[in-house]
PDB file of C-alpha atoms in Angstrom:
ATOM      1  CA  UNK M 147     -17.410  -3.218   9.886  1.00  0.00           C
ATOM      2  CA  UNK M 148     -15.820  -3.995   6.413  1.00  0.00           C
ATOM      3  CA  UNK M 149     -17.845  -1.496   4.785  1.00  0.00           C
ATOM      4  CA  UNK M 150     -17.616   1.865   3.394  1.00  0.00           C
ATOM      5  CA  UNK M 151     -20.228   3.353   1.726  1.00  0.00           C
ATOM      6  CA  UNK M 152     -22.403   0.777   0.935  1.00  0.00           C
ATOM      7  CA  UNK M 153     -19.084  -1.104  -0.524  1.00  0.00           C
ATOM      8  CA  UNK M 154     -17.151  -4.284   0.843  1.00  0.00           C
ATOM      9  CA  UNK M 155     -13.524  -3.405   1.272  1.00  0.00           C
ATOM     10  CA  UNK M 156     -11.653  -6.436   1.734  1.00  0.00           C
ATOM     11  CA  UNK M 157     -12.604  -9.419  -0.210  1.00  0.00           C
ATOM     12  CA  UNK M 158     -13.968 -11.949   1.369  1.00  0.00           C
ATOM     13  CA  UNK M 159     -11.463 -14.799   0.642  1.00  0.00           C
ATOM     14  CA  UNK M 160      -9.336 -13.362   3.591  1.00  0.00           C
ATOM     15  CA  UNK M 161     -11.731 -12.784   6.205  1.00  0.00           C
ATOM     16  CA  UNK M 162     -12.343 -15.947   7.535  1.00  0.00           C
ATOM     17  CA  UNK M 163      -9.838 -16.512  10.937  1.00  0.00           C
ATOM     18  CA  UNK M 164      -7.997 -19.562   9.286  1.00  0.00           C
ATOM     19  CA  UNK M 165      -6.881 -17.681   6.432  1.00  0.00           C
ATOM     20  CA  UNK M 166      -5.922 -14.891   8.497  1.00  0.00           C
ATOM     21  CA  UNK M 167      -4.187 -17.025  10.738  1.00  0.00           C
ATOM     22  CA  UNK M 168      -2.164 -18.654   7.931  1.00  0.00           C
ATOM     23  CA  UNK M 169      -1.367 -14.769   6.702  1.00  0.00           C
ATOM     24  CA  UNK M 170       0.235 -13.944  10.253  1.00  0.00           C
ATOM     25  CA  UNK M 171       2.318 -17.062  10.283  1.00  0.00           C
ATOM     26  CA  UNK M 172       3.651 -16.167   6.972  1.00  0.00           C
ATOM     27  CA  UNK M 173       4.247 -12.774   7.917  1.00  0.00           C
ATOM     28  CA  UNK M 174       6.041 -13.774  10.800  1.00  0.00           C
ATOM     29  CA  UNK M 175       8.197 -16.132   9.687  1.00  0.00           C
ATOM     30  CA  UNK M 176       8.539 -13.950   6.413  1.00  0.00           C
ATOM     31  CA  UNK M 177       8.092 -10.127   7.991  1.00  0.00           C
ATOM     32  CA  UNK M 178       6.644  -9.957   4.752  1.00  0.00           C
ATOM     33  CA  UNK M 179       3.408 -10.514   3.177  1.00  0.00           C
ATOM     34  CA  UNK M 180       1.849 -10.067  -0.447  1.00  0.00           C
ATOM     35  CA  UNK M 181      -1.581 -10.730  -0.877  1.00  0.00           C
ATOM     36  CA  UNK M 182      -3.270 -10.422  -4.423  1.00  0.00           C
ATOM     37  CA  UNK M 183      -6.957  -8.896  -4.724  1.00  0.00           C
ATOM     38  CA  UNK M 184      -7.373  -7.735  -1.097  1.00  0.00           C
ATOM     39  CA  UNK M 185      -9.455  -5.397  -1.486  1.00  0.00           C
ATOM     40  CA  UNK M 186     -13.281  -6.617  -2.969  1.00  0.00           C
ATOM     41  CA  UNK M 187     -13.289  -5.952  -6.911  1.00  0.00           C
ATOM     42  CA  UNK M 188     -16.283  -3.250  -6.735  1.00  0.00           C
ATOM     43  CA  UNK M 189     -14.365  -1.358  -3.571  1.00  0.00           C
ATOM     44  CA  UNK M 190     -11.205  -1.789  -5.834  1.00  0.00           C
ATOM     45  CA  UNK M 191     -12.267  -0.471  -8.788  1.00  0.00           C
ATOM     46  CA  UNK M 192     -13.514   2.717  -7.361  1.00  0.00           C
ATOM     47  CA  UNK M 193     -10.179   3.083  -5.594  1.00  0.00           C
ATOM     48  CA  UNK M 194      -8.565   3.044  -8.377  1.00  0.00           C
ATOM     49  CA  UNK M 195      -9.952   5.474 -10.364  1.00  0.00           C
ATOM     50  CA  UNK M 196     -10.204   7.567  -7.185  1.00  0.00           C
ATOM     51  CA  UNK M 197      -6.329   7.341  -7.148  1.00  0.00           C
ATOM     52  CA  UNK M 198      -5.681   7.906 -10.710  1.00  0.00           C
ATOM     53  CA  UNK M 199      -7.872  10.873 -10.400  1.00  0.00           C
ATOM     54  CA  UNK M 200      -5.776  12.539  -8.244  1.00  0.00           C
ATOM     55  CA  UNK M 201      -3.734  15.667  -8.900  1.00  0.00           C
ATOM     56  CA  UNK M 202       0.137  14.561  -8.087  1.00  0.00           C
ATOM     57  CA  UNK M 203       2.623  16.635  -8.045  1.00  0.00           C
ATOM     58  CA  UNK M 204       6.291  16.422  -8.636  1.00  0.00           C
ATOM     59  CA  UNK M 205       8.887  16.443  -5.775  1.00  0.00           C
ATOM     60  CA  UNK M 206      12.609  16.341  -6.970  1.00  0.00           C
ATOM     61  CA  UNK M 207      15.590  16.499  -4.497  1.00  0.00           C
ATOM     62  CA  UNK M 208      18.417  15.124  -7.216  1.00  0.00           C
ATOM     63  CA  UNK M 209      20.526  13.295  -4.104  1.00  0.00           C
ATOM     64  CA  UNK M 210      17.510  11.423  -2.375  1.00  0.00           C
ATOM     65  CA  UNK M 211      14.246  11.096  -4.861  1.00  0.00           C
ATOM     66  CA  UNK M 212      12.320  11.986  -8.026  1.00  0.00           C
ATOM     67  CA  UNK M 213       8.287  11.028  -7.899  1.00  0.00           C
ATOM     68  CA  UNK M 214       4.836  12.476  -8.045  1.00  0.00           C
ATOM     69  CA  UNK M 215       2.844  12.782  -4.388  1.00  0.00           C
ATOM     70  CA  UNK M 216      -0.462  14.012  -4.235  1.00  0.00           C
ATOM     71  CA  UNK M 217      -2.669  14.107  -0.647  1.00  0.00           C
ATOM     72  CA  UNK M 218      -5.335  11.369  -0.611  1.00  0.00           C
ATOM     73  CA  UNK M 219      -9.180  12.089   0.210  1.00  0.00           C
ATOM     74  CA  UNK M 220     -10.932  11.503   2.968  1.00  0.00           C
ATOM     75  CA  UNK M 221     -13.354   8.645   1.660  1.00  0.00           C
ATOM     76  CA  UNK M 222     -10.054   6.878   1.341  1.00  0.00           C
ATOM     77  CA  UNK M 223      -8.809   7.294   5.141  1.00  0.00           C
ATOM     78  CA  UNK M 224     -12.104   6.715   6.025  1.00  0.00           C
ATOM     79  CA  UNK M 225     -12.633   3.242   4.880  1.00  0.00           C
ATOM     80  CA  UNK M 226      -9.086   2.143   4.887  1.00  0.00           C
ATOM     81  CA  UNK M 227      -8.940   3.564   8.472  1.00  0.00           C
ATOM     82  CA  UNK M 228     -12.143   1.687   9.766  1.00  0.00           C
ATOM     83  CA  UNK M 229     -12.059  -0.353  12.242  1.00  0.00           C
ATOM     84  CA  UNK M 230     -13.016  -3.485  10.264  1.00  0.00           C
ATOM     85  CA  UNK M 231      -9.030  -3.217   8.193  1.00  0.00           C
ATOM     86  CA  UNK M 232      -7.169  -1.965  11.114  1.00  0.00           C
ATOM     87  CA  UNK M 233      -8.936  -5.449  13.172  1.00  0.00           C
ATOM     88  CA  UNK M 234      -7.636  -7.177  10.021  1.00  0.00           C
ATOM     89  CA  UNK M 235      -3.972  -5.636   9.850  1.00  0.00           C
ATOM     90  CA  UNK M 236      -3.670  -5.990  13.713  1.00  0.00           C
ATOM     91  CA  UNK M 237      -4.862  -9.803  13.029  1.00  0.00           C
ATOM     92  CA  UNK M 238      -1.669 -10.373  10.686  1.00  0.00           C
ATOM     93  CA  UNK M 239       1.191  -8.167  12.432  1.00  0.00           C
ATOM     94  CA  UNK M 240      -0.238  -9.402  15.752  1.00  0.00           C
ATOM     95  CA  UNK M 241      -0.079  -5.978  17.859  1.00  0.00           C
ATOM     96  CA  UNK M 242      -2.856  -3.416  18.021  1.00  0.00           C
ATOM     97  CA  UNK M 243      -3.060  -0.955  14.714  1.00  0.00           C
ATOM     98  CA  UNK M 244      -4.316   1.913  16.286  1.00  0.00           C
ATOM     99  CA  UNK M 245      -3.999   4.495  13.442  1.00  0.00           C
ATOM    100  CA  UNK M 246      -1.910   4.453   9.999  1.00  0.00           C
ATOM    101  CA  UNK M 247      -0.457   7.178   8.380  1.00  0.00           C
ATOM    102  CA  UNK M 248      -1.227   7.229   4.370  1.00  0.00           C
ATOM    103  CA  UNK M 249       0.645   8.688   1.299  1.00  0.00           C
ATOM    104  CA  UNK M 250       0.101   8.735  -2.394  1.00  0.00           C
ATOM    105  CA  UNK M 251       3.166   7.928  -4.304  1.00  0.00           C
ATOM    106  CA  UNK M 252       3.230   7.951  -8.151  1.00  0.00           C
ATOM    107  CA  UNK M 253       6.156   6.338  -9.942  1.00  0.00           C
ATOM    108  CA  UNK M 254       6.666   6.834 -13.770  1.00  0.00           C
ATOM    109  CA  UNK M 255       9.790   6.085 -16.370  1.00  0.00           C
ATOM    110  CA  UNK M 256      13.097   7.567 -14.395  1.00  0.00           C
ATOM    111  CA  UNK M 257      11.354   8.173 -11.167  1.00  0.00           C
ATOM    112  CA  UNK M 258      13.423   7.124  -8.338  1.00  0.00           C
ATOM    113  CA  UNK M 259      14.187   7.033  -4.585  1.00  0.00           C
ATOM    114  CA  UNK M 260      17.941   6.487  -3.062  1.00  0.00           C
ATOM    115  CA  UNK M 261      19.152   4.864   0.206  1.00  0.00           C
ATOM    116  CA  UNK M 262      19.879   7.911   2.422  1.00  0.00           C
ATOM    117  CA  UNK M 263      21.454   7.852   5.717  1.00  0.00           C
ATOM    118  CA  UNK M 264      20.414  11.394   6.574  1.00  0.00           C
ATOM    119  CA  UNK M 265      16.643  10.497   5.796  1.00  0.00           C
ATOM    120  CA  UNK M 266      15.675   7.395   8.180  1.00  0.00           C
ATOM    121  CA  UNK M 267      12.325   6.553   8.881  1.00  0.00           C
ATOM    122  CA  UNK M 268      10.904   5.907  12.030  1.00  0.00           C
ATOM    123  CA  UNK M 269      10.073   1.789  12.707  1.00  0.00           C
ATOM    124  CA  UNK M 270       7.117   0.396  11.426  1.00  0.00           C
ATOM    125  CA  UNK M 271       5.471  -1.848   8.918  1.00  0.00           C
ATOM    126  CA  UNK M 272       4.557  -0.376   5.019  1.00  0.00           C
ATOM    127  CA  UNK M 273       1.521  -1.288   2.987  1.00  0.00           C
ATOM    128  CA  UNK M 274       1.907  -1.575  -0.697  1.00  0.00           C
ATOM    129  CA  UNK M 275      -1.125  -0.903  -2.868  1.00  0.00           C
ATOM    130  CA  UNK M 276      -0.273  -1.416  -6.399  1.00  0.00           C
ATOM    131  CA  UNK M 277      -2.197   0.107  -8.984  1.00  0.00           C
ATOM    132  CA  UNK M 278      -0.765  -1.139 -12.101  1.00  0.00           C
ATOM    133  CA  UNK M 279      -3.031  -4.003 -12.928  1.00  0.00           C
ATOM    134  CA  UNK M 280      -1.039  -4.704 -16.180  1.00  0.00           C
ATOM    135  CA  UNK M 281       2.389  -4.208 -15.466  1.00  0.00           C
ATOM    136  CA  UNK M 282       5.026  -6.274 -17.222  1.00  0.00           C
ATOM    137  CA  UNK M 283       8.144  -8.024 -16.039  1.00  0.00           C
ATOM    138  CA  UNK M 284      10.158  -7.255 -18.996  1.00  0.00           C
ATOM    139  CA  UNK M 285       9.821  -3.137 -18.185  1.00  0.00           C
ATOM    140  CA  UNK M 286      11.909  -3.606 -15.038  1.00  0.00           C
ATOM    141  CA  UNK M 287      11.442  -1.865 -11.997  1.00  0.00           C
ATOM    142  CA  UNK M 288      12.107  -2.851  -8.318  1.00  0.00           C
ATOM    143  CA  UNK M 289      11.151  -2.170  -4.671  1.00  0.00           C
ATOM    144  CA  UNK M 290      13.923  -2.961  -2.267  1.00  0.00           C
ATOM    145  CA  UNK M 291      14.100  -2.422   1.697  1.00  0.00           C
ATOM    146  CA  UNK M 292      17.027  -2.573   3.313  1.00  0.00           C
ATOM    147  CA  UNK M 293      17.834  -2.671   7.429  1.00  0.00           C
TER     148      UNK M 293
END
């Protein structure tokens, strides 16, 4: 199912198994992946303002980070945890998904996060949903991951 309630959530451009294949070969070859509009426009849309609506709240430890975090609802785990997207993500990384772990990050002007030996996450694979539908190269801004 790549439903929830009564909307679409991944557009149907990638669904189809040759798509999807070509995704996982990039990914491999890659071990990285963008893919622009994944989610269908009307699920999209209500995600959004879903997100934006939440109520984040600042974290600041001056050695390791400064952002906004706020706990996401459960219509979101629910359809982004359905079986239908964690088929499709197991589809592209090529091992079972059996469950994901979610967090809402906000990012604003002097937000930050540092390389920190001390905090090391455990292995695994991130998902990037990006909001900011008009964001412009010329403001800056970066997302690195090192080894």
């Amino acid at each position: 199912m790549l439903s929830a309630g009564g909307f679409m959530v991944i557009n149907a451009q990638y669904l189809g198994k040759e798509t999807q294949r070509k995704i996982k070969e990039i990914f491999l070859k890659e071990k990285k992946v963008i893919l622009f509009n994944f989610f269908d426009d009307n699920y999209y849309q209500k995600l959004k303002k879903e997100i934006l609506n939440l109520k984040f709240k600042p974290e600041i430890n001056y050695l390791t980070h400064c952002y906004a975090h706020a706990a996401l609802s459960p219509h979101f785990h629910d359809s982004v945890k359905s079986r239908g997207c964690l088929d499709f993500l197991s589809s592209i990384i090529g091992t079972k998904t059996a469950s994901l772990k979610m967090k809402a990050f906000s990012f604003s002007w002097r937000d930050y996060t540092i390389l920190y030996d001390k905090n090391k996450e455990k292995p695994g694979i991130d998902i990037i949903v990006d909001l900011t539908d008009d964001w412009k190269q010329e403001w800056g801004g970066a997302l690195t991951y090192v080894d």
